[in-house]
CSV table of C-alpha atoms and ligand atoms in Angstrom, one decimal:
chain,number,residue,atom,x,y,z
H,1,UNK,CA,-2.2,-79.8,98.2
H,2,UNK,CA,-5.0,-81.0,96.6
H,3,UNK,CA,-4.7,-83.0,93.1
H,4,UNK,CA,-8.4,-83.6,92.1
H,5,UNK,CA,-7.4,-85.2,88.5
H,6,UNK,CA,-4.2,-86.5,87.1
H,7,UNK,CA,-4.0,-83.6,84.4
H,8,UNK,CA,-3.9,-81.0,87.5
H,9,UNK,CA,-1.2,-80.4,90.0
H,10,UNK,CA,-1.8,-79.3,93.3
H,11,UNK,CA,-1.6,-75.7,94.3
H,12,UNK,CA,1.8,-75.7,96.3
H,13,UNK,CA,3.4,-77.8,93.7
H,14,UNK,CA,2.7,-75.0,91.0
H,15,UNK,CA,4.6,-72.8,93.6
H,16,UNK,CA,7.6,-75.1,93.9
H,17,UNK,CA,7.9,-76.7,90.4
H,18,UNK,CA,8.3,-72.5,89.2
H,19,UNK,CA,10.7,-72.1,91.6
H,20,UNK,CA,13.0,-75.5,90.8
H,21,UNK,CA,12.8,-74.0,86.5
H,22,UNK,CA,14.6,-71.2,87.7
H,23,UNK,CA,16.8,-72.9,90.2
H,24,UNK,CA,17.6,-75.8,88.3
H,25,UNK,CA,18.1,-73.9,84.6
H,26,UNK,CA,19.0,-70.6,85.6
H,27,UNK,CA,21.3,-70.1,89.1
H,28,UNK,CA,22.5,-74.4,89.3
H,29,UNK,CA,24.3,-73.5,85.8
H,30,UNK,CA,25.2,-69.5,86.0
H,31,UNK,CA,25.5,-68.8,89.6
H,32,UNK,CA,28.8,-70.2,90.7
H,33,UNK,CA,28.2,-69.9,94.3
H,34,UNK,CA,24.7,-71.3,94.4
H,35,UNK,CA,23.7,-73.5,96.5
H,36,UNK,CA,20.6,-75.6,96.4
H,37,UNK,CA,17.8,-75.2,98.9
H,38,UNK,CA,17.1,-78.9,99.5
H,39,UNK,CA,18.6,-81.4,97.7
H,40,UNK,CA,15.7,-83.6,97.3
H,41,UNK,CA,13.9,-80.7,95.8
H,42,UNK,CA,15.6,-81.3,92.6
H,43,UNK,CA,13.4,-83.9,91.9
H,44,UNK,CA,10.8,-83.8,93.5
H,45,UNK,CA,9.5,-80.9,91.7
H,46,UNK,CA,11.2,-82.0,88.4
H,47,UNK,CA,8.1,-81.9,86.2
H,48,UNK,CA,8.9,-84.0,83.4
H,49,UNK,CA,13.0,-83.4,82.2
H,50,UNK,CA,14.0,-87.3,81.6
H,51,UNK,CA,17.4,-85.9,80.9
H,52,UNK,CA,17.5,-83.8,84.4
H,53,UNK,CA,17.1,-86.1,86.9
H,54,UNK,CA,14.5,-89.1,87.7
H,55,UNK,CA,11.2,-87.1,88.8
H,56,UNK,CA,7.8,-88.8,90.9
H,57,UNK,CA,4.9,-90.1,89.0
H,58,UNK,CA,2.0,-86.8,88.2
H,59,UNK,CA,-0.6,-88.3,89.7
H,60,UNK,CA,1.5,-88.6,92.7
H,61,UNK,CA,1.7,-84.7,93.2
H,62,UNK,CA,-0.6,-84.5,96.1
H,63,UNK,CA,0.7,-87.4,98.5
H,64,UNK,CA,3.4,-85.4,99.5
H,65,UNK,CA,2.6,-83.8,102.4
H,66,UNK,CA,6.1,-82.4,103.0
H,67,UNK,CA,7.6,-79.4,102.5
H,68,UNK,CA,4.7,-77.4,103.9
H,69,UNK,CA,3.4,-74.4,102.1
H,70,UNK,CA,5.6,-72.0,104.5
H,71,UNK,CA,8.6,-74.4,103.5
H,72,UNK,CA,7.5,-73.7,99.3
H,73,UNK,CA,7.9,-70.2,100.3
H,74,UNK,CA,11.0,-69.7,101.9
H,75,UNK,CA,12.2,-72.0,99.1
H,76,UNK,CA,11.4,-69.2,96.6
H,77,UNK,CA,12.5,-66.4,98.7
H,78,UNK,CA,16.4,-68.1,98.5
H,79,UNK,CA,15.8,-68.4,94.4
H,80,UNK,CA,14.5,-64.9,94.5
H,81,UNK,CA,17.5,-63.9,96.5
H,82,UNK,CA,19.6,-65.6,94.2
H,83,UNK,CA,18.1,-64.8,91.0
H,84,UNK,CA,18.8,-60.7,92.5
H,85,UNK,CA,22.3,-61.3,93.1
H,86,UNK,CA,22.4,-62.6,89.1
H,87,UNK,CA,21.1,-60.1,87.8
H,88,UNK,CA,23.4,-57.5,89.7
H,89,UNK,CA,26.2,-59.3,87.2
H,90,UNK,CA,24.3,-58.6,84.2
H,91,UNK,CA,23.8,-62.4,83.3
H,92,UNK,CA,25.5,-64.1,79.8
H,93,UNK,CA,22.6,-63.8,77.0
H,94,UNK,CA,22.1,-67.6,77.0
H,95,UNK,CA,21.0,-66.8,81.0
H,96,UNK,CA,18.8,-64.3,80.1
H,97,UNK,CA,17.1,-66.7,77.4
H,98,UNK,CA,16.6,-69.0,80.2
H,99,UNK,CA,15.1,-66.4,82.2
H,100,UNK,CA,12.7,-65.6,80.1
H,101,UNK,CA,11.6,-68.8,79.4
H,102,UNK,CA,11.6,-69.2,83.2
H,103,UNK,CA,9.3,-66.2,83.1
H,104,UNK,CA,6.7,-67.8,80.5
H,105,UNK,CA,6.5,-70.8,81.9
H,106,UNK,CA,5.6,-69.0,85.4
H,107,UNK,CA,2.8,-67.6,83.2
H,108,UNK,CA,1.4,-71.0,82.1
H,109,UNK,CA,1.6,-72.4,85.6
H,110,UNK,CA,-0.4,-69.2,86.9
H,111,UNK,CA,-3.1,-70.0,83.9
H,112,UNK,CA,-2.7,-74.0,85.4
H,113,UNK,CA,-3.1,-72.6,89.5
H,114,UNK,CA,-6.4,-71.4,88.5
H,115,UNK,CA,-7.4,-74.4,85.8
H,116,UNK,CA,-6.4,-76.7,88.5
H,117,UNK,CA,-8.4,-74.9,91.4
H,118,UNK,CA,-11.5,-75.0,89.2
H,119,UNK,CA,-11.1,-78.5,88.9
H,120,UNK,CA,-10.4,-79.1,92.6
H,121,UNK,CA,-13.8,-77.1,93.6
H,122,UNK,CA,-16.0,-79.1,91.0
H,123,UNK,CA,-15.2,-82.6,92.5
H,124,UNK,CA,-15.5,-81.1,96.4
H,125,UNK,CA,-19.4,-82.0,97.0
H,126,UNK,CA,-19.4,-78.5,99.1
H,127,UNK,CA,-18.9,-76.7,95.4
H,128,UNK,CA,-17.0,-73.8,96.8
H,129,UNK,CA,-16.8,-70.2,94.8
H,130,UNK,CA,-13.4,-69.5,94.3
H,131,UNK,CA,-14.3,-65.5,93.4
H,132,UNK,CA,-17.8,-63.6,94.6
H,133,UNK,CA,-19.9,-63.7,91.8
H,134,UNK,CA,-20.7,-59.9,92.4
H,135,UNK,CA,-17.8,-58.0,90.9
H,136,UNK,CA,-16.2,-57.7,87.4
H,137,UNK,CA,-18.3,-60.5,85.8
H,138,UNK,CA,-19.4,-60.0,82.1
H,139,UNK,CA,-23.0,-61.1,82.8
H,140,UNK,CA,-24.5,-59.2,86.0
H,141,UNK,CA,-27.1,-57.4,85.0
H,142,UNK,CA,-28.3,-60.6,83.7
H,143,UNK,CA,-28.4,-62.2,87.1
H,144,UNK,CA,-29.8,-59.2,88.9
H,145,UNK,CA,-32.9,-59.7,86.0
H,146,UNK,CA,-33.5,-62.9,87.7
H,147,UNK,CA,-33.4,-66.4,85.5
H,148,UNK,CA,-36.5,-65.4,83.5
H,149,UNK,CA,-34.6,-62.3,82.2
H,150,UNK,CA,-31.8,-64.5,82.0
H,151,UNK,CA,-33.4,-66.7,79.6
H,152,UNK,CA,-34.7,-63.9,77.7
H,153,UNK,CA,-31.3,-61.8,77.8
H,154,UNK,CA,-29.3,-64.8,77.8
H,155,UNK,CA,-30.8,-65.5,73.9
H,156,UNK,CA,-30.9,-61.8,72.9
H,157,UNK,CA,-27.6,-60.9,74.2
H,158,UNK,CA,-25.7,-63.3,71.5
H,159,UNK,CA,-24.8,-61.7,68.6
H,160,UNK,CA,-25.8,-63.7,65.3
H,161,UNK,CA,-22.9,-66.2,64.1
H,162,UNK,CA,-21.9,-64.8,61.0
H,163,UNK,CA,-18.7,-66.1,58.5
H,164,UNK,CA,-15.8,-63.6,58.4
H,165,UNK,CA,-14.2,-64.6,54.9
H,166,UNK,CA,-10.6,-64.7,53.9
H,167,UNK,CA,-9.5,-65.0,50.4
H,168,UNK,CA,-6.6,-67.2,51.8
H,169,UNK,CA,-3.7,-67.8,49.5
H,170,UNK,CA,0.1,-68.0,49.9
H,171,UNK,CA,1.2,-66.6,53.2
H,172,UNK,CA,3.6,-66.8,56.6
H,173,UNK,CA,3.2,-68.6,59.7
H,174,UNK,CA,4.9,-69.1,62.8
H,175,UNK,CA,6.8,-66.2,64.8
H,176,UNK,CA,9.0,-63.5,63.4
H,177,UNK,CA,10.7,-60.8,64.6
H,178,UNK,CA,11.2,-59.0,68.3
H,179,UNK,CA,10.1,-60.8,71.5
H,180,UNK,CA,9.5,-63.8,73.1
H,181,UNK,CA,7.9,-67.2,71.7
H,182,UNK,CA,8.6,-70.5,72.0
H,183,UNK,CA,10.7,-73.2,70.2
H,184,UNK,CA,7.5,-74.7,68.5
H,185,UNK,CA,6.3,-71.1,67.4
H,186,UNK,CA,9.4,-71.6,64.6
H,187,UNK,CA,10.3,-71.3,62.2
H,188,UNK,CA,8.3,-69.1,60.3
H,189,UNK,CA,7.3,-70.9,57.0
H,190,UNK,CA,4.7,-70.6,54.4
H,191,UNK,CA,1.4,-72.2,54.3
H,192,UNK,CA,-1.2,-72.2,51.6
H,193,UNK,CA,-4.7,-71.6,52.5
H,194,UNK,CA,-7.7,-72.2,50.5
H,195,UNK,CA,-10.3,-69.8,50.8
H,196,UNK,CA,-12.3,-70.4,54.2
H,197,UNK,CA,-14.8,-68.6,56.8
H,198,UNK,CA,-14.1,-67.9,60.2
H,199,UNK,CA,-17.0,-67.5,62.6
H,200,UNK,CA,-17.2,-63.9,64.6
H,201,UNK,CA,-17.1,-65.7,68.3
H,202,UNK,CA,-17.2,-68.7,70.0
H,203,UNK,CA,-19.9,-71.4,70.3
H,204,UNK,CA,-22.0,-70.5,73.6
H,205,UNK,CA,-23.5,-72.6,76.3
H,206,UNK,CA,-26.9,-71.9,74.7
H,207,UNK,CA,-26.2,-73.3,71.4
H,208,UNK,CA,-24.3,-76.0,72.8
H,209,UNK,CA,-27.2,-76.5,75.2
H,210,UNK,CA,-29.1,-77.0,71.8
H,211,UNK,CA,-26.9,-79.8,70.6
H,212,UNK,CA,-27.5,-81.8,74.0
H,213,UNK,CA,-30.8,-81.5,73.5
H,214,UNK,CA,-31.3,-82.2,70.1
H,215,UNK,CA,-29.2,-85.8,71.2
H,216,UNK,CA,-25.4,-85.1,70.2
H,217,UNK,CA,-24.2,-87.4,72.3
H,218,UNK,CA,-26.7,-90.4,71.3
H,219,UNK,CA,-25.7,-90.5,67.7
H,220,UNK,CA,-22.6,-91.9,66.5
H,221,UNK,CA,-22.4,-90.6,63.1
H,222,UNK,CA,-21.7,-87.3,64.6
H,223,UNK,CA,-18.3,-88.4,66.3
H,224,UNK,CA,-15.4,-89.5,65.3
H,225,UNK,CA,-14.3,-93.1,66.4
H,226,UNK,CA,-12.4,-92.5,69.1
H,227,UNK,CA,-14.2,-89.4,70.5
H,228,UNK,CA,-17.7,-92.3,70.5
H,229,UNK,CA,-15.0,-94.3,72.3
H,230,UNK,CA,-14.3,-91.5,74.9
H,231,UNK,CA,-18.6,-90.9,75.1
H,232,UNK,CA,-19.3,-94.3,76.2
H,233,UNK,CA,-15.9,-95.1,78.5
H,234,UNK,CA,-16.7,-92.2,80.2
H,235,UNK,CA,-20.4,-91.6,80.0
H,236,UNK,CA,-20.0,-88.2,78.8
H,237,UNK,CA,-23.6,-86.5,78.3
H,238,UNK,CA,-22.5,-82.7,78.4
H,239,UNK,CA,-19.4,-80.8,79.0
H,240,UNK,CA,-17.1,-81.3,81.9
H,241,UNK,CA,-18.5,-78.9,84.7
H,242,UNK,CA,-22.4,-79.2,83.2
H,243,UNK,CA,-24.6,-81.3,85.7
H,244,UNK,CA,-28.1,-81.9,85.6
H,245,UNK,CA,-30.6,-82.2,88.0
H,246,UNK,CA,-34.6,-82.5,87.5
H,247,UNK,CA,-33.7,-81.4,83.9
H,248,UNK,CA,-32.2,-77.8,84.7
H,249,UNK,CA,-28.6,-77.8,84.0
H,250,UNK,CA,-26.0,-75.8,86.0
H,251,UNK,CA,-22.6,-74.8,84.8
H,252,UNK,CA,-20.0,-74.8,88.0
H,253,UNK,CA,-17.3,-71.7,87.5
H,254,UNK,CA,-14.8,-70.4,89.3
H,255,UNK,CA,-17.8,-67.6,90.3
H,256,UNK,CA,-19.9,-70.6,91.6
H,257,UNK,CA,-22.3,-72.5,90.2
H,258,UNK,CA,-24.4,-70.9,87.6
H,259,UNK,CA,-27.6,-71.9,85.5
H,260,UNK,CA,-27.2,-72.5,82.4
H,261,UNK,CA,-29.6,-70.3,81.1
H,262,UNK,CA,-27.4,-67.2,83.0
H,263,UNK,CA,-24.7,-68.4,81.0
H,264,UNK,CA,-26.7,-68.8,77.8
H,265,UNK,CA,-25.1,-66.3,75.6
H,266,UNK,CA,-21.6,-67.2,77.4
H,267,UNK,CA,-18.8,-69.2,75.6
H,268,UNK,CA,-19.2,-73.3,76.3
H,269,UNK,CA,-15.6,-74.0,78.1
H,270,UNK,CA,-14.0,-77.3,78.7
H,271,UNK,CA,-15.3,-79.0,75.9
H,272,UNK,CA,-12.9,-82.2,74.6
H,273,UNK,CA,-11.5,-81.8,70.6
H,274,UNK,CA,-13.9,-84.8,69.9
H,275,UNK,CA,-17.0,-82.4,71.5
H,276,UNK,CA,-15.8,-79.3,69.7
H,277,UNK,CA,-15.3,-81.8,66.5
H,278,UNK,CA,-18.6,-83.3,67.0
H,279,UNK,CA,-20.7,-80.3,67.7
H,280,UNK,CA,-19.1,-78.7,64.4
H,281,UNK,CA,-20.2,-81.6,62.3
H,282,UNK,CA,-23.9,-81.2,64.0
H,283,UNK,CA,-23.6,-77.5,62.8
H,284,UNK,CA,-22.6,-78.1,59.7
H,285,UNK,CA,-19.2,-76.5,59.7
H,286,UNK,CA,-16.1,-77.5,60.5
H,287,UNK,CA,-12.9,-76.9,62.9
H,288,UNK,CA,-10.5,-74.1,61.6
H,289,UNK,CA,-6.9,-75.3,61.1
H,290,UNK,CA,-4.5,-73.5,63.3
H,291,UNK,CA,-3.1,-71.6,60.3
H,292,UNK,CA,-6.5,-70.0,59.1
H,293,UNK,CA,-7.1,-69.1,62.9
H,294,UNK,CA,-3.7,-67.6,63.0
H,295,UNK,CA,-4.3,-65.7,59.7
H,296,UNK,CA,-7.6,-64.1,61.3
H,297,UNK,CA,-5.7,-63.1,64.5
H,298,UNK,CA,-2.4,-61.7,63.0
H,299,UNK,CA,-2.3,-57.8,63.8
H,300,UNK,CA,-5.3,-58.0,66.2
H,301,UNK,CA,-4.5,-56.6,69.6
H,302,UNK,CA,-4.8,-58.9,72.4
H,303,UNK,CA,-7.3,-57.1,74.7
H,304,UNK,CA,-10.2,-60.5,75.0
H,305,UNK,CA,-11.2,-61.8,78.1
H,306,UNK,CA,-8.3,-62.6,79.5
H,307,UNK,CA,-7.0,-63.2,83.0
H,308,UNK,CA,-6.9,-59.1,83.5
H,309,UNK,CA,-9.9,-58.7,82.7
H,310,UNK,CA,-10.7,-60.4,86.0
H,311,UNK,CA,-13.9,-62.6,85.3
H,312,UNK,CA,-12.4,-66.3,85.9
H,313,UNK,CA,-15.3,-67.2,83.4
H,314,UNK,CA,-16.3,-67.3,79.5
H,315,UNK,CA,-18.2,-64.4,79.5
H,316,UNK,CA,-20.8,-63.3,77.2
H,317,UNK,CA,-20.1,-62.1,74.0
H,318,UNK,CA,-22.2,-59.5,73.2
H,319,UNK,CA,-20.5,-57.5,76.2
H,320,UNK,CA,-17.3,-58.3,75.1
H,321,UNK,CA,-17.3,-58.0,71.8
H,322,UNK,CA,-18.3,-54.7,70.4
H,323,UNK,CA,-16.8,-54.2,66.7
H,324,UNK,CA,-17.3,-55.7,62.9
H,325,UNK,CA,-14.2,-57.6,63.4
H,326,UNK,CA,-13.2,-61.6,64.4
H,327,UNK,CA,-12.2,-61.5,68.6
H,328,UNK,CA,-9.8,-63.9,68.5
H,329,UNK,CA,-8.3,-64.2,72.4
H,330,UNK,CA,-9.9,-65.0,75.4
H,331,UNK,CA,-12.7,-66.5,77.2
H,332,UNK,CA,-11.4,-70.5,75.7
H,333,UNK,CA,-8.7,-71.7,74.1
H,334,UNK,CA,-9.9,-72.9,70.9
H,335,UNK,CA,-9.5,-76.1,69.8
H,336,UNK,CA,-8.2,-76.5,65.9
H,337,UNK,CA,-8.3,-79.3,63.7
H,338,UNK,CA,-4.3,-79.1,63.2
H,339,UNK,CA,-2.3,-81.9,64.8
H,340,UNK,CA,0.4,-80.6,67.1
H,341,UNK,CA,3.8,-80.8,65.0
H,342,UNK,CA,6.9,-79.5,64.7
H,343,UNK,CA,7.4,-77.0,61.5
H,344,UNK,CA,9.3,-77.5,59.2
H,345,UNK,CA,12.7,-77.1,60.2
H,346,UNK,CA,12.2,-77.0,63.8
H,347,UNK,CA,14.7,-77.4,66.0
H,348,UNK,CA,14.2,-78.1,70.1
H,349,UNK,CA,16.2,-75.9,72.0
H,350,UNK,CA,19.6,-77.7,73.3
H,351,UNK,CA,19.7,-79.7,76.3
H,352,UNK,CA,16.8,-80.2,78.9
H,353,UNK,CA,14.9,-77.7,77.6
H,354,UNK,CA,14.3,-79.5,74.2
H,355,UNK,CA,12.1,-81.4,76.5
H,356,UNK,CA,9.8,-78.1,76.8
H,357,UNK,CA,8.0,-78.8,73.6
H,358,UNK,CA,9.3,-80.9,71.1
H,359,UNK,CA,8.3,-84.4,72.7
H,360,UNK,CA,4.8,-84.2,73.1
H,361,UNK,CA,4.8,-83.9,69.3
H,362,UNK,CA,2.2,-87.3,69.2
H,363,UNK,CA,-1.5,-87.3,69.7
H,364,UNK,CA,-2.0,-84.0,70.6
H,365,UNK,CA,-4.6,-81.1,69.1
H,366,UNK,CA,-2.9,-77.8,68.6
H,367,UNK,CA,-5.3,-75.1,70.4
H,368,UNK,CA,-5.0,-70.9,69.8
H,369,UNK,CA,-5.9,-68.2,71.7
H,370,UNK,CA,-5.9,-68.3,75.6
H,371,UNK,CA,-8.4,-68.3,78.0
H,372,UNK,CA,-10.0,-66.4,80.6
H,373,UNK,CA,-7.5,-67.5,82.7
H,374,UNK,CA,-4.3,-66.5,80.5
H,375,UNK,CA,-2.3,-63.8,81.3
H,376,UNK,CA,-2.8,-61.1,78.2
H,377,UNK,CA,1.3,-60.5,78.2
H,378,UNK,CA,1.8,-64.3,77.8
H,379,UNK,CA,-1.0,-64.9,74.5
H,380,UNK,CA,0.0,-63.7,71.0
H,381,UNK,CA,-1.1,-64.6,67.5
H,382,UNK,CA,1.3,-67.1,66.8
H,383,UNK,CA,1.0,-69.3,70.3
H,384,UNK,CA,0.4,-73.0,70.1
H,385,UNK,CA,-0.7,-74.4,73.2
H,386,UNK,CA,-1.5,-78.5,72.6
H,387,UNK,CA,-3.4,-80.9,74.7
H,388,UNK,CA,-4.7,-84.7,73.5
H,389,UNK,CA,-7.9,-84.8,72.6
H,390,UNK,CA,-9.9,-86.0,75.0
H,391,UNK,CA,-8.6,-83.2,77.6
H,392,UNK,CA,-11.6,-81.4,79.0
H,393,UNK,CA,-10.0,-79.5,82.4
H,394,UNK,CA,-9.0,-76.6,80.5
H,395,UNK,CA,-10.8,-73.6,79.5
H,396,UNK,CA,-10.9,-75.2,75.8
H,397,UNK,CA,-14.2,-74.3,73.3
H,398,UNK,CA,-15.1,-74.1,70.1
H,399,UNK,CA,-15.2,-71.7,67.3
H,400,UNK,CA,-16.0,-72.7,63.7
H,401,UNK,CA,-14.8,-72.6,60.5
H,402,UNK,CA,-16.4,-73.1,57.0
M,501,LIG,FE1,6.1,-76.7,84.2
């Protein structure tokens, strides 16, 4: 039940608040003889449906004690139950719409569990490992080297940063066709791109290293205004799970805590938009918009580091990447220098769940891509995800444009 920042939710809560979408959007409204499990459930897991019911404050999540985790669980058994005997009736389509939303948004909150864990570990001054750092990571045979050949694999193992161009021109965006996306994935509708590069991978650890070292976050002109703001409220000096001690810097992961010269050659993770933006202006290159990132990505399969793939972690790029072309998913969401808006012609979806999407159209980044913590079945080329941009708990980083 533990809630170590007000972005995250504890780990029961994830559990329940799945189980409520389907209970309250699904069975309450095409079930006739449902019955709720508790009552009091419906809001206390409501998330954040104004028109549903009145729901508890977010950073309130974790002083709530009661139901217990075995309580959560029977909880979902009776929607499981439930959601069995629906389908037995082969459900209306607007059911089965709901479903599968139900479905994806069970994704995200699996990608959140594990974001939210992280988080959890980092502020406990006992730094547990969430996963053995012996199996399935990218980076191994680095470790077993020791840190010396670390630091001289670490540098060796990046591949050089090279422009992938595009000619650009008049094309589509948005989703089109067969299967699932979300409201804010439509409609489709032309863009026009100017000619622009797109780097072959992420930013790594290493190179970001460089920038912290090289004073990034002393010098103003590198940031915008309210990213300087966000440096000196919060007394930001590297990214969120870096710490430094006698001037060796560790990187804390979901595999432990890590040096940062193991992790050299490694995507930099949960970096703010105002870092990513910042770093990119010290490089001399820019942010890509989400439309030039979604123009590189378009027909490429989704086969990145992703949640499958097992390693919790950014992992290094030489060992994942291993042809000509731009890896676009996995490892970090990457943030873009697009503000999160509705297309043209969008439309919420009717009722409560036009509160999915549509109202956190203010302030927010637009990132692309998914993590090493996002299920491969739930990323595609056309996916928005959004945070504001000073966010730095999610496996966001930075890949740049010119
Ligand atoms: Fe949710």
């Amino acid at each position: 039940m533990v809630q170590s920042c007000p972005e995250a939710s504890p780990a029961k809560w994830h559990l329940a608040h799945t189980t409520w979408f389907f209970e309250s959007f699904v069975l309450s409204e095409f079930l006739p003889e449902y019955r709720l499990f508790n009552p009091d459930f419906s809001w206390l897991f409501n998330s954040y449906y104004e028109s549903f019911s009145p729901f508890p404050e977010k950073k309130l999540r974790a002083s709530f004690s009661r139901p217990s985790l075995e309580e959560v669980l029977a909880y979902r058994e009776h929607v499981d139950t439930a959601m069995e005997c629906l389908f037995e009736r082969e459900p209306e389509p607007e059911a089965l719409r709901r479903i599968e939303l139900g479905a994806n948004h069970e994704e995200q909150h699996q990608e959140l569990l594990l974001t939210d864990i992280l988080n959890a570990f980092f502020t406990n001054p006992l730094r547990p490992m969430y996963r053995d750092q012996g199996l399935g990571i990218g980076d191994r045979q680095m470790r077993e080297r020791g840190s010396e050949g670390a630091r001289e694999q670490g540098s060796k193992a990046t591949p050089p940063l090279e422009f992938r161009q595009f000619e650009g021109g008049l094309r589509e965006a948005g989703h089109t066709g067969e299967g699932f996306c979300f409201d804010n994935e439509l409609p489709q509708h032309r863009v026009w791109l100017e000619p622009f590069g797109l780097a072959n991978r992420l930013v790594t650890c290493g190179e970001y290293a460089e920038f912290i070292a090289a004073g990034g976050y002393t010098k103003p002109e590198l940031w915008l205004s309210a990213g300087w703001d966000a440096v000196k409220a919060n007394g930001w000096r590297a990214p969120l799970y870096w710490t430094e001690k006698d001037g060796e810097w560790t990187v804390f992961t979901l595999r432990g805590v890590l040096p940062v010269e193991q992790v050299a050659s490694a995507p930099v993770s949960q970096v703010s938009y105002y870092e990513a933006d910042a770093y990119a202006r010290w490089a001399g290159r820019r942010l890509p918009t989400e439309f030039e990132w979604e123009a590189a990505a378009e027909g490429q399969p989704v086969d990145g580091n992703l949640l499958d793939a097992g390693n919790l972690t950014p992992v290094s790029t030489a060992l994942v990447q291993n042809q000509e072309n731009t890896k676009c998913f996995g490892d970090c969401w990457v943030w873009t220098g697009s503000a999160y808006l509705g297309y043209p012609g969008f439309r919420p979806l009717d009722g409560t769940l036009g509160e999915y999407n549509g109202k956190f159209m203010s302030g927010q980044m637009v990132l692309r891509g998914g993590s090493c913590v996002t299920p491969a079945a739930h990323i595609r080329a056309t996916y928005r995800n959004f945070f504001s941009p000073e966010t730095r708990w999610q496996f966001s980083g930075i890949r740049l444009a010119s």
